mmCIF file of C-alpha atoms and ligand atoms in Angstrom:
data_model
loop_
_atom_site.group_PDB
_atom_site.id
_atom_site.type_symbol
_atom_site.label_atom_id
_atom_site.label_comp_id
_atom_site.label_asym_id
_atom_site.label_seq_id
_atom_site.Cartn_x
_atom_site.Cartn_y
_atom_site.Cartn_z
ATOM 1 C CA MET A 56 0.000 0.000 0.000
ATOM 2 C CA TYR A 57 2.739 2.449 0.989
ATOM 3 C CA ALA A 58 4.741 1.572 -2.140
ATOM 4 C CA GLN A 59 1.684 2.514 -4.214
ATOM 5 C CA MET A 60 1.409 5.783 -2.349
ATOM 6 C CA VAL A 61 4.967 6.954 -2.871
ATOM 7 C CA LYS A 62 6.376 5.009 -5.833
ATOM 8 C CA SER A 63 7.846 7.350 -8.382
ATOM 9 C CA GLU A 64 5.740 7.544 -11.491
ATOM 10 C CA ALA A 65 5.763 9.677 -14.608
ATOM 11 C CA THR A 66 3.681 12.664 -13.701
ATOM 12 C CA ASN A 67 0.738 13.425 -15.954
ATOM 13 C CA ASP A 68 0.111 16.735 -14.271
ATOM 14 C CA ASP A 69 -1.338 19.461 -16.470
ATOM 15 C CA PRO A 70 1.516 21.920 -17.310
ATOM 16 C CA GLU A 71 -0.728 24.923 -16.666
ATOM 17 C CA LYS A 72 -1.701 23.656 -13.236
ATOM 18 C CA LEU A 73 1.938 22.874 -12.499
ATOM 19 C CA ALA A 74 3.019 26.408 -13.423
ATOM 20 C CA ALA A 75 0.260 27.959 -11.291
ATOM 21 C CA PHE A 76 1.249 25.694 -8.396
ATOM 22 C CA GLN A 77 4.922 26.641 -8.685
ATOM 23 C CA ALA A 78 3.951 30.328 -8.779
ATOM 24 C CA ARG A 79 2.111 29.907 -5.475
ATOM 25 C CA ILE A 80 5.165 28.217 -3.954
ATOM 26 C CA ASP A 81 7.488 30.928 -5.273
ATOM 27 C CA ALA A 82 5.214 33.602 -3.801
ATOM 28 C CA GLY A 83 5.614 31.947 -0.386
ATOM 29 C CA GLU A 84 1.962 30.822 -0.150
ATOM 30 C CA LYS A 85 1.053 27.855 1.997
ATOM 31 C CA ILE A 86 -0.407 24.808 0.256
ATOM 32 C CA GLU A 87 -3.319 23.293 2.176
ATOM 33 C CA PRO A 88 -4.564 19.676 2.009
ATOM 34 C CA LYS A 89 -7.562 20.359 -0.234
ATOM 35 C CA ASP A 90 -5.582 22.479 -2.715
ATOM 36 C CA TRP A 91 -4.513 20.991 -6.022
ATOM 37 C CA MET A 92 -0.942 19.680 -5.810
ATOM 38 C CA PRO A 93 1.311 17.646 -8.131
ATOM 39 C CA GLU A 94 1.388 13.963 -7.296
ATOM 40 C CA GLY A 95 5.168 14.141 -6.801
ATOM 41 C CA TYR A 96 4.758 16.919 -4.239
ATOM 42 C CA ARG A 97 2.243 14.855 -2.280
ATOM 43 C CA LYS A 98 4.428 11.741 -2.398
ATOM 44 C CA THR A 99 7.556 13.606 -1.338
ATOM 45 C CA LEU A 100 5.688 15.030 1.635
ATOM 46 C CA VAL A 101 4.290 11.640 2.639
ATOM 47 C CA ARG A 102 7.817 10.216 2.500
ATOM 48 C CA GLN A 103 9.458 13.032 4.448
ATOM 49 C CA ILE A 104 6.733 13.673 7.023
ATOM 50 C CA GLY A 105 6.227 9.930 7.534
ATOM 51 C CA GLN A 106 9.948 9.371 8.014
ATOM 52 C CA HIS A 107 10.064 12.308 10.377
ATOM 53 C CA ALA A 108 7.112 10.950 12.407
ATOM 54 C CA HIS A 109 8.738 7.519 12.650
ATOM 55 C CA SER A 110 11.973 9.180 13.827
ATOM 56 C CA GLU A 111 10.156 10.875 16.678
ATOM 57 C CA ILE A 112 8.531 7.616 17.758
ATOM 58 C CA VAL A 113 11.604 5.375 17.382
ATOM 59 C CA GLY A 114 13.632 8.197 18.965
ATOM 60 C CA GLN A 115 11.905 7.530 22.274
ATOM 61 C CA LEU A 116 13.663 4.188 22.601
ATOM 62 C CA PRO A 117 17.315 5.175 23.218
ATOM 63 C CA GLU A 118 16.273 7.641 25.935
ATOM 64 C CA GLY A 119 13.413 5.567 27.332
ATOM 65 C CA ASN A 120 16.188 3.091 28.094
ATOM 66 C CA TRP A 121 17.485 5.463 30.805
ATOM 67 C CA ILE A 122 14.250 6.597 32.535
ATOM 68 C CA THR A 123 14.486 3.925 35.224
ATOM 69 C CA ARG A 124 18.182 4.652 35.796
ATOM 70 C CA ALA A 125 18.196 8.465 35.893
ATOM 71 C CA PRO A 126 20.505 9.615 38.725
ATOM 72 C CA THR A 127 17.920 11.783 40.563
ATOM 73 C CA LEU A 128 14.145 12.128 40.780
ATOM 74 C CA GLU A 129 14.386 15.520 39.078
ATOM 75 C CA ARG A 130 16.395 14.109 36.158
ATOM 76 C CA LYS A 131 13.915 11.246 35.864
ATOM 77 C CA ALA A 132 10.951 13.645 35.678
ATOM 78 C CA ILE A 133 12.696 15.787 33.049
ATOM 79 C CA LEU A 134 13.666 12.802 30.922
ATOM 80 C CA LEU A 135 10.188 11.335 31.174
ATOM 81 C CA ALA A 136 8.677 14.652 30.007
ATOM 82 C CA LYS A 137 11.104 14.824 27.102
ATOM 83 C CA VAL A 138 10.338 11.296 25.944
ATOM 84 C CA GLN A 139 6.598 12.028 26.182
ATOM 85 C CA ASP A 140 7.147 15.163 24.065
ATOM 86 C CA GLU A 141 8.704 13.002 21.348
ATOM 87 C CA ALA A 142 5.582 10.823 21.299
ATOM 88 C CA GLY A 143 3.507 13.994 20.876
ATOM 89 C CA HIS A 144 5.713 15.132 17.982
ATOM 90 C CA GLY A 145 5.193 11.807 16.272
ATOM 91 C CA LEU A 146 1.428 12.203 16.632
ATOM 92 C CA TYR A 147 1.343 15.762 15.207
ATOM 93 C CA LEU A 148 3.394 14.551 12.254
ATOM 94 C CA TYR A 149 1.253 11.461 11.588
ATOM 95 C CA CYS A 150 -1.766 13.816 11.625
ATOM 96 C CA ALA A 151 -0.041 16.096 9.090
ATOM 97 C CA ALA A 152 0.666 13.046 6.872
ATOM 98 C CA GLU A 153 -2.953 11.886 7.183
ATOM 99 C CA THR A 154 -4.114 15.142 5.559
ATOM 100 C CA LEU A 155 -2.349 13.868 2.419
ATOM 101 C CA GLY A 156 -4.573 10.793 2.209
ATOM 102 C CA VAL A 157 -2.369 8.213 3.905
ATOM 103 C CA SER A 158 -3.353 6.352 7.048
ATOM 104 C CA ARG A 159 -1.249 5.995 10.163
ATOM 105 C CA ASP A 160 -1.650 2.214 9.934
ATOM 106 C CA ASP A 161 -0.196 2.170 6.410
ATOM 107 C CA LEU A 162 2.745 4.286 7.504
ATOM 108 C CA THR A 163 3.408 2.073 10.514
ATOM 109 C CA GLU A 164 3.233 -1.075 8.419
ATOM 110 C CA ALA A 165 5.680 0.486 5.941
ATOM 111 C CA LEU A 166 8.080 1.213 8.822
ATOM 112 C CA LEU A 167 7.822 -2.306 10.212
ATOM 113 C CA SER A 168 8.348 -3.945 6.820
ATOM 114 C CA GLY A 169 11.452 -1.819 6.187
ATOM 115 C CA LYS A 170 9.910 0.116 3.268
ATOM 116 C CA MET A 171 10.100 3.401 5.168
ATOM 117 C CA LYS A 172 13.092 4.839 6.941
ATOM 118 C CA TYR A 173 13.596 6.667 10.224
ATOM 119 C CA SER A 174 16.563 8.769 11.292
ATOM 120 C CA SER A 175 19.879 6.911 11.240
ATOM 121 C CA ILE A 176 20.826 8.381 14.622
ATOM 122 C CA PHE A 177 18.444 6.155 16.577
ATOM 123 C CA ASN A 178 20.317 3.048 15.523
ATOM 124 C CA TYR A 179 23.165 3.844 17.904
ATOM 125 C CA PRO A 180 23.097 2.602 21.512
ATOM 126 C CA THR A 181 22.935 4.819 24.623
ATOM 127 C CA LEU A 182 25.535 3.240 26.901
ATOM 128 C CA THR A 183 25.921 5.672 29.821
ATOM 129 C CA TRP A 184 24.006 8.482 31.544
ATOM 130 C CA ALA A 185 26.283 10.988 29.756
ATOM 131 C CA ASP A 186 24.664 9.796 26.520
ATOM 132 C CA MET A 187 21.433 11.445 27.710
ATOM 133 C CA GLY A 188 23.382 14.701 27.752
ATOM 134 C CA ALA A 189 24.965 14.086 24.351
ATOM 135 C CA VAL A 190 21.642 13.078 22.773
ATOM 136 C CA GLY A 191 19.872 16.194 24.055
ATOM 137 C CA TRP A 192 22.744 18.510 23.160
ATOM 138 C CA LEU A 193 23.769 17.051 19.801
ATOM 139 C CA VAL A 194 20.831 15.045 18.470
ATOM 140 C CA ASP A 195 18.124 17.504 19.484
ATOM 141 C CA GLY A 196 20.505 20.311 18.504
ATOM 142 C CA ALA A 197 20.844 18.828 15.000
ATOM 143 C CA ALA A 198 17.087 18.206 14.843
ATOM 144 C CA ILE A 199 16.350 21.878 15.631
ATOM 145 C CA MET A 200 18.866 23.083 13.067
ATOM 146 C CA ASN A 201 16.920 21.118 10.459
ATOM 147 C CA GLN A 202 13.449 21.875 11.804
ATOM 148 C CA VAL A 203 13.517 25.628 12.465
ATOM 149 C CA PRO A 204 13.617 26.349 8.703
ATOM 150 C CA LEU A 205 10.852 23.759 8.192
ATOM 151 C CA GLN A 206 8.477 26.088 10.074
ATOM 152 C CA ARG A 207 8.459 28.002 6.769
ATOM 153 C CA THR A 208 7.951 24.923 4.595
ATOM 154 C CA SER A 209 5.277 25.226 1.898
ATOM 155 C CA PHE A 210 2.806 22.623 3.194
ATOM 156 C CA GLY A 211 0.609 24.262 5.849
ATOM 157 C CA PRO A 212 -0.013 21.316 8.227
ATOM 158 C CA TYR A 213 3.699 20.391 8.249
ATOM 159 C CA ALA A 214 4.824 23.991 8.861
ATOM 160 C CA ARG A 215 2.329 24.437 11.703
ATOM 161 C CA ALA A 216 3.326 21.138 13.370
ATOM 162 C CA MET A 217 6.933 22.339 13.238
ATOM 163 C CA VAL A 218 6.213 25.509 15.222
ATOM 164 C CA ARG A 219 5.220 23.606 18.328
ATOM 165 C CA ILE A 220 7.805 20.875 17.830
ATOM 166 C CA CYS A 221 10.632 23.410 17.623
ATOM 167 C CA LYS A 222 9.628 25.056 20.898
ATOM 168 C CA GLU A 223 9.830 21.706 22.654
ATOM 169 C CA GLU A 224 13.020 20.605 20.893
ATOM 170 C CA SER A 225 14.760 23.714 22.111
ATOM 171 C CA PHE A 226 13.916 22.782 25.720
ATOM 172 C CA HIS A 227 15.265 19.289 24.955
ATOM 173 C CA GLN A 228 18.506 20.690 23.661
ATOM 174 C CA ARG A 229 18.932 22.875 26.751
ATOM 175 C CA GLN A 230 18.303 19.968 29.133
ATOM 176 C CA GLY A 231 20.912 17.890 27.272
ATOM 177 C CA TYR A 232 23.463 20.684 27.504
ATOM 178 C CA ASP A 233 22.658 21.055 31.203
ATOM 179 C CA ILE A 234 23.491 17.369 31.763
ATOM 180 C CA MET A 235 26.734 17.852 29.804
ATOM 181 C CA MET A 236 27.654 20.861 32.000
ATOM 182 C CA LYS A 237 27.092 18.852 35.181
ATOM 183 C CA MET A 238 29.254 16.014 33.854
ATOM 184 C CA ALA A 239 31.975 18.110 32.225
ATOM 185 C CA PHE A 240 32.403 20.322 35.298
ATOM 186 C CA GLY A 241 32.090 17.348 37.683
ATOM 187 C CA THR A 242 34.671 14.761 38.761
ATOM 188 C CA PRO A 243 37.383 13.603 36.330
ATOM 189 C CA ALA A 244 35.447 10.353 35.868
ATOM 190 C CA GLN A 245 32.266 12.285 34.978
ATOM 191 C CA LYS A 246 34.186 14.481 32.552
ATOM 192 C CA ALA A 247 35.640 11.367 30.901
ATOM 193 C CA MET A 248 32.109 9.981 30.488
ATOM 194 C CA ALA A 249 30.991 13.245 28.861
ATOM 195 C CA GLN A 250 33.963 13.154 26.475
ATOM 196 C CA ASP A 251 33.267 9.513 25.616
ATOM 197 C CA ALA A 252 29.618 10.338 24.833
ATOM 198 C CA LEU A 253 30.701 13.232 22.578
ATOM 199 C CA ASN A 254 33.196 10.939 20.844
ATOM 200 C CA ARG A 255 30.502 8.389 20.039
ATOM 201 C CA PHE A 256 27.705 10.797 19.052
ATOM 202 C CA TRP A 257 29.649 13.373 17.011
ATOM 203 C CA TYR A 258 29.752 11.680 13.613
ATOM 204 C CA PRO A 259 26.306 10.018 13.877
ATOM 205 C CA SER A 260 24.909 13.519 14.638
ATOM 206 C CA LEU A 261 26.546 14.912 11.496
ATOM 207 C CA MET A 262 24.934 12.070 9.534
ATOM 208 C CA MET A 263 21.451 13.163 10.646
ATOM 209 C CA PHE A 264 21.503 15.901 7.987
ATOM 210 C CA GLY A 265 21.612 13.279 5.229
ATOM 211 C CA PRO A 266 24.209 12.488 2.577
ATOM 212 C CA SER A 267 26.474 15.189 1.168
ATOM 213 C CA ASP A 268 24.787 17.432 -1.375
ATOM 214 C CA LYS A 269 26.341 15.627 -4.319
ATOM 215 C CA ASP A 270 24.665 12.367 -3.183
ATOM 216 C CA SER A 271 21.327 13.827 -2.075
ATOM 217 C CA VAL A 272 18.687 12.428 -4.405
ATOM 218 C CA HIS A 273 15.758 14.605 -3.393
ATOM 219 C CA SER A 274 17.212 17.994 -2.399
ATOM 220 C CA ALA A 275 16.910 19.847 -5.713
ATOM 221 C CA GLN A 276 13.204 19.072 -6.278
ATOM 222 C CA SER A 277 12.318 19.353 -2.585
ATOM 223 C CA MET A 278 13.937 22.784 -2.406
ATOM 224 C CA ALA A 279 12.154 23.959 -5.564
ATOM 225 C CA TRP A 280 8.891 22.962 -3.854
ATOM 226 C CA ARG A 281 10.042 24.499 -0.538
ATOM 227 C CA ILE A 282 9.552 21.155 1.178
ATOM 228 C CA LYS A 283 13.185 21.525 2.198
ATOM 229 C CA MET A 284 14.524 25.006 2.823
ATOM 230 C CA ASN A 285 18.274 24.255 2.864
ATOM 231 C CA THR A 286 20.643 21.658 1.499
ATOM 232 C CA ASN A 287 21.996 18.921 3.754
ATOM 233 C CA ASP A 288 25.539 20.368 3.725
ATOM 234 C CA GLU A 289 24.352 23.913 4.526
ATOM 235 C CA LEU A 290 22.624 22.723 7.686
ATOM 236 C CA ARG A 291 25.508 20.422 8.665
ATOM 237 C CA GLN A 292 27.917 23.371 8.442
ATOM 238 C CA LYS A 293 25.617 25.538 10.592
ATOM 239 C CA PHE A 294 25.424 22.751 13.155
ATOM 240 C CA VAL A 295 29.227 22.420 13.329
ATOM 241 C CA ASP A 296 29.594 26.193 13.674
ATOM 242 C CA GLN A 297 27.082 26.286 16.516
ATOM 243 C CA THR A 298 28.415 23.237 18.356
ATOM 244 C CA VAL A 299 32.202 23.706 18.362
ATOM 245 C CA PRO A 300 32.134 26.760 20.718
ATOM 246 C CA GLN A 301 29.667 24.913 22.967
ATOM 247 C CA ALA A 302 32.146 22.000 23.244
ATOM 248 C CA GLU A 303 34.946 24.486 23.985
ATOM 249 C CA TYR A 304 32.901 25.995 26.821
ATOM 250 C CA LEU A 305 32.500 22.505 28.280
ATOM 251 C CA GLY A 306 36.238 21.885 28.001
ATOM 252 C CA LEU A 307 35.557 18.896 25.737
ATOM 253 C CA THR A 308 37.297 18.034 22.481
ATOM 254 C CA ILE A 309 35.472 17.432 19.207
ATOM 255 C CA PRO A 310 36.804 14.041 18.061
ATOM 256 C CA ASP A 311 38.072 15.444 14.771
ATOM 257 C CA PRO A 312 41.508 17.106 14.528
ATOM 258 C CA ALA A 313 40.413 18.727 11.266
ATOM 259 C CA VAL A 314 38.007 21.012 13.163
ATOM 260 C CA VAL A 315 39.633 24.433 12.789
ATOM 261 C CA TRP A 316 38.185 27.878 12.150
ATOM 262 C CA ASN A 317 38.378 28.859 8.506
ATOM 263 C CA ALA A 318 38.248 32.660 8.382
ATOM 264 C CA GLU A 319 37.878 32.695 4.615
ATOM 265 C CA LYS A 320 34.616 30.720 4.604
ATOM 266 C CA GLY A 321 33.519 32.102 7.975
ATOM 267 C CA GLY A 322 32.943 28.629 9.424
ATOM 268 C CA TYR A 323 34.766 25.621 10.837
ATOM 269 C CA ASP A 324 36.423 23.034 8.622
ATOM 270 C CA TYR A 325 35.552 19.487 9.631
ATOM 271 C CA SER A 326 35.900 15.895 8.407
ATOM 272 C CA GLU A 327 33.037 14.200 6.607
ATOM 273 C CA PRO A 328 31.415 11.302 8.440
ATOM 274 C CA ASP A 329 32.033 7.779 7.176
ATOM 275 C CA TRP A 330 29.373 7.663 4.450
ATOM 276 C CA THR A 331 29.768 3.904 3.990
ATOM 277 C CA GLU A 332 28.675 3.475 7.598
ATOM 278 C CA PHE A 333 25.746 5.881 7.032
ATOM 279 C CA PHE A 334 24.435 3.954 4.013
ATOM 280 C CA GLU A 335 24.789 0.646 5.890
ATOM 281 C CA VAL A 336 22.825 2.063 8.843
ATOM 282 C CA ILE A 337 19.976 3.331 6.650
ATOM 283 C CA LYS A 338 19.890 -0.034 4.848
ATOM 284 C CA GLY A 339 19.118 -1.652 8.220
ATOM 285 C CA ASN A 340 22.610 -2.784 9.224
ATOM 286 C CA GLY A 341 23.379 -0.350 12.069
ATOM 287 C CA PRO A 342 24.179 -1.460 15.630
ATOM 288 C CA CYS A 343 20.557 -1.260 16.883
ATOM 289 C CA ASN A 344 18.287 -1.424 13.784
ATOM 290 C CA ALA A 345 16.970 -4.930 14.550
ATOM 291 C CA GLU A 346 16.348 -4.059 18.210
ATOM 292 C CA ARG A 347 14.507 -0.822 17.347
ATOM 293 C CA ILE A 348 12.206 -2.443 14.809
ATOM 294 C CA ALA A 349 11.557 -5.395 17.137
ATOM 295 C CA ALA A 350 10.483 -2.921 19.859
ATOM 296 C CA ARG A 351 8.133 -1.112 17.460
ATOM 297 C CA GLN A 352 6.732 -4.441 16.203
ATOM 298 C CA LYS A 353 6.027 -5.559 19.769
ATOM 299 C CA ALA A 354 4.271 -2.275 20.580
ATOM 300 C CA TRP A 355 2.195 -2.614 17.382
ATOM 301 C CA ASP A 356 1.246 -6.223 18.172
ATOM 302 C CA ASP A 357 0.510 -5.480 21.831
ATOM 303 C CA GLY A 358 -1.759 -2.592 20.801
ATOM 304 C CA ALA A 359 -3.804 -4.643 18.305
ATOM 305 C CA TRP A 360 -6.652 -5.198 20.803
ATOM 306 C CA VAL A 361 -6.961 -1.437 21.375
ATOM 307 C CA ARG A 362 -7.165 -0.714 17.635
ATOM 308 C CA ASP A 363 -9.663 -3.549 17.131
ATOM 309 C CA GLY A 364 -11.788 -2.298 20.040
ATOM 310 C CA LEU A 365 -11.808 1.265 18.749
ATOM 311 C CA MET A 366 -12.712 0.153 15.236
ATOM 312 C CA ALA A 367 -15.549 -2.056 16.528
ATOM 313 C CA HIS A 368 -16.847 0.903 18.546
ATOM 314 C CA ALA A 369 -16.598 3.223 15.523
ATOM 315 C CA ARG A 370 -18.430 0.696 13.322
ATOM 316 C CA LYS A 371 -21.177 0.296 15.935
ATOM 317 C CA ARG A 372 -21.634 4.066 16.209
ATOM 318 C CA ALA A 373 -21.696 4.464 12.413
ATOM 319 C CA GLY A 374 -24.303 1.657 12.191
ATOM 320 C CA ALA A 375 -26.451 3.315 14.878
ATOM 321 C CA GLN A 376 -26.261 6.621 13.040
ATOM 322 C CA VAL A 377 -27.336 5.059 9.708
ATOM 323 C CA ALA A 378 -30.265 3.302 11.465
ATOM 324 C CA ALA A 379 -31.348 6.597 13.059
ATOM 325 C CA GLU A 380 -31.352 8.491 9.717
HETATM 326 N N1 3HC B 650 18.500 8.830 8.347
HETATM 327 C C1 3HC B 650 17.835 7.974 7.566
HETATM 328 N N2 3HC B 650 17.667 8.159 6.231
HETATM 329 C C2 3HC B 650 18.189 9.280 5.700
HETATM 330 C C3 3HC B 650 18.873 10.234 6.470
HETATM 331 C C4 3HC B 650 19.039 9.978 7.843
HETATM 332 N N3 3HC B 650 19.711 10.783 8.648
HETATM 333 N N4 3HC B 650 19.258 11.232 5.654
HETATM 334 C C5 3HC B 650 18.846 10.921 4.416
HETATM 335 N N5 3HC B 650 18.209 9.744 4.444
HETATM 336 C C6 3HC B 650 17.670 9.019 3.298
HETATM 337 C C7 3HC B 650 16.533 9.776 2.626
HETATM 338 O O1 3HC B 650 15.302 9.506 3.252
HETATM 339 C C8 3HC B 650 16.626 9.241 1.222
HETATM 340 O O2 3HC B 650 16.102 7.913 1.175
HETATM 341 P P1 3HC B 650 14.634 7.572 0.491
HETATM 342 O O3 3HC B 650 14.676 8.102 -0.902
HETATM 343 O O4 3HC B 650 14.539 6.098 0.591
HETATM 344 O O5 3HC B 650 13.619 8.288 1.345
HETATM 345 C C9 3HC B 650 18.116 9.082 1.017
HETATM 346 O O6 3HC B 650 18.684 8.959 2.307
HETATM 347 C C10 3HC B 650 18.770 10.220 0.253
HETATM 348 O O7 3HC B 650 18.807 11.425 1.017
HETATM 349 P P2 3HC B 650 18.227 12.843 0.503
HETATM 350 O O8 3HC B 650 19.128 13.913 0.997
HETATM 351 O O9 3HC B 650 17.975 12.798 -0.958
HETATM 352 O O10 3HC B 650 16.826 12.833 1.277
HETATM 353 P P3 3HC B 650 15.908 14.039 1.769
HETATM 354 O O11 3HC B 650 15.831 15.101 0.737
HETATM 355 O O12 3HC B 650 14.653 13.445 2.265
HETATM 356 O O13 3HC B 650 16.745 14.665 3.020
HETATM 357 C C11 3HC B 650 16.468 14.820 5.413
HETATM 358 C C12 3HC B 650 16.926 13.944 4.223
HETATM 359 C C13 3HC B 650 17.393 16.027 5.518
HETATM 360 C C14 3HC B 650 16.576 13.982 6.692
HETATM 361 C C15 3HC B 650 15.014 15.290 5.138
HETATM 362 O O14 3HC B 650 14.190 14.193 4.868
HETATM 363 C C16 3HC B 650 14.404 16.080 6.260
HETATM 364 O O15 3HC B 650 14.707 17.255 6.435
HETATM 365 N N6 3HC B 650 13.468 15.447 7.010
HETATM 366 C C17 3HC B 650 12.715 16.093 8.064
HETATM 367 C C18 3HC B 650 13.433 16.061 9.361
HETATM 368 C C19 3HC B 650 13.565 14.664 9.943
HETATM 369 O O16 3HC B 650 13.121 13.661 9.447
HETATM 370 N N7 3HC B 650 14.226 14.627 11.104
HETATM 371 C C20 3HC B 650 14.409 13.429 11.835
HETATM 372 C C21 3HC B 650 15.445 13.758 12.847
HETATM 373 S S1 3HC B 650 15.152 13.056 14.369
HETATM 374 C C22 3HC B 650 13.987 13.920 15.167
HETATM 375 O O17 3HC B 650 13.482 14.879 14.687
HETATM 376 C C23 3HC B 650 13.628 13.452 16.542
HETATM 377 C C24 3HC B 650 14.039 14.446 17.596
HETATM 378 O O18 3HC B 650 13.359 14.135 18.735
HETATM 379 C C25 3HC B 650 15.482 14.434 17.905
#
């Protein structure tokens, strides 16, 4: 079903309608669900919003892993709230995707069967409490860098979902940095844990922005449609420029000797991540892919009785309504 919804197909869109649509995009107008849109635009949105929604939901798992082991009651409450926020983000995004004529069930089935992706970052394990700091600081930091511009994306429901999501992500980033400050300014052992977490999450965080521009399949068309507002490399550079001084403040070292200020370009130089590793992870061969999908499959199977019950109730109500009319 999902393959039918997003498979690429020669577009038979009327050239006049296409030109009028592009003019609306170029004028900065929002496209709403009932407006005419090219099939490719709809499919690109279903792919991106669906993948984004799955990332929020799967993204609960690496942090959920630490709720029972948070060092204090306060940290536990904060982490619990953050993980709940991610569930909410997933729900706003599934709702935005539903306005494009795709059901949440179809999207979930596409995730579970491996037809749809979710962010590569969530296939890395969270081994210590310092990882909660690194995830909030770096992963949520990278997510915001990508999502702030998406508040201006051309599709209305996606842009509006992003406004609320970005507010919450910025709290997430701050709480992660706060954990890093406690660790980095703590005992030598705590500082070593913070450094180790930075070492492990640095390159996977850079990968979140997607392949380098020369290998990005969708960027050109998505930017013309204002589904994406920046290229992958533009956002990655902004993230590096924002993060390096934050690491310096913490007294931590970015695990890349090539990170030096380049006055000519007005940004930091840095080494590319290992793109072979990235493509393996998004193919399903990362350290935690099997575990993440197994957890989602279990949640889906365990929730079957709730979905069945709700559907039976909805059918009964619809039947009663028809009988009354
Ligand atoms: N993880 C998994 N797959 C990725 C990826 C990543 N980090 N980056 C790229 N890909 C995939 C693409 O989906 C595409 O595969 P497909 O054709 O099968 O869908 C392929 O790699 C080629 O990449 P492109 O650059 O051509 O793809 P896009 O134009 O879609 O750009 C993107 C990738 C920048 C991630 C874009 O989709 C995007 O901006 N998405 C919205 C933001 C999003 O999904 N964020 C998830 C982050 S996690 C999060 O928000 C949770 C928070 O709580 C931390």
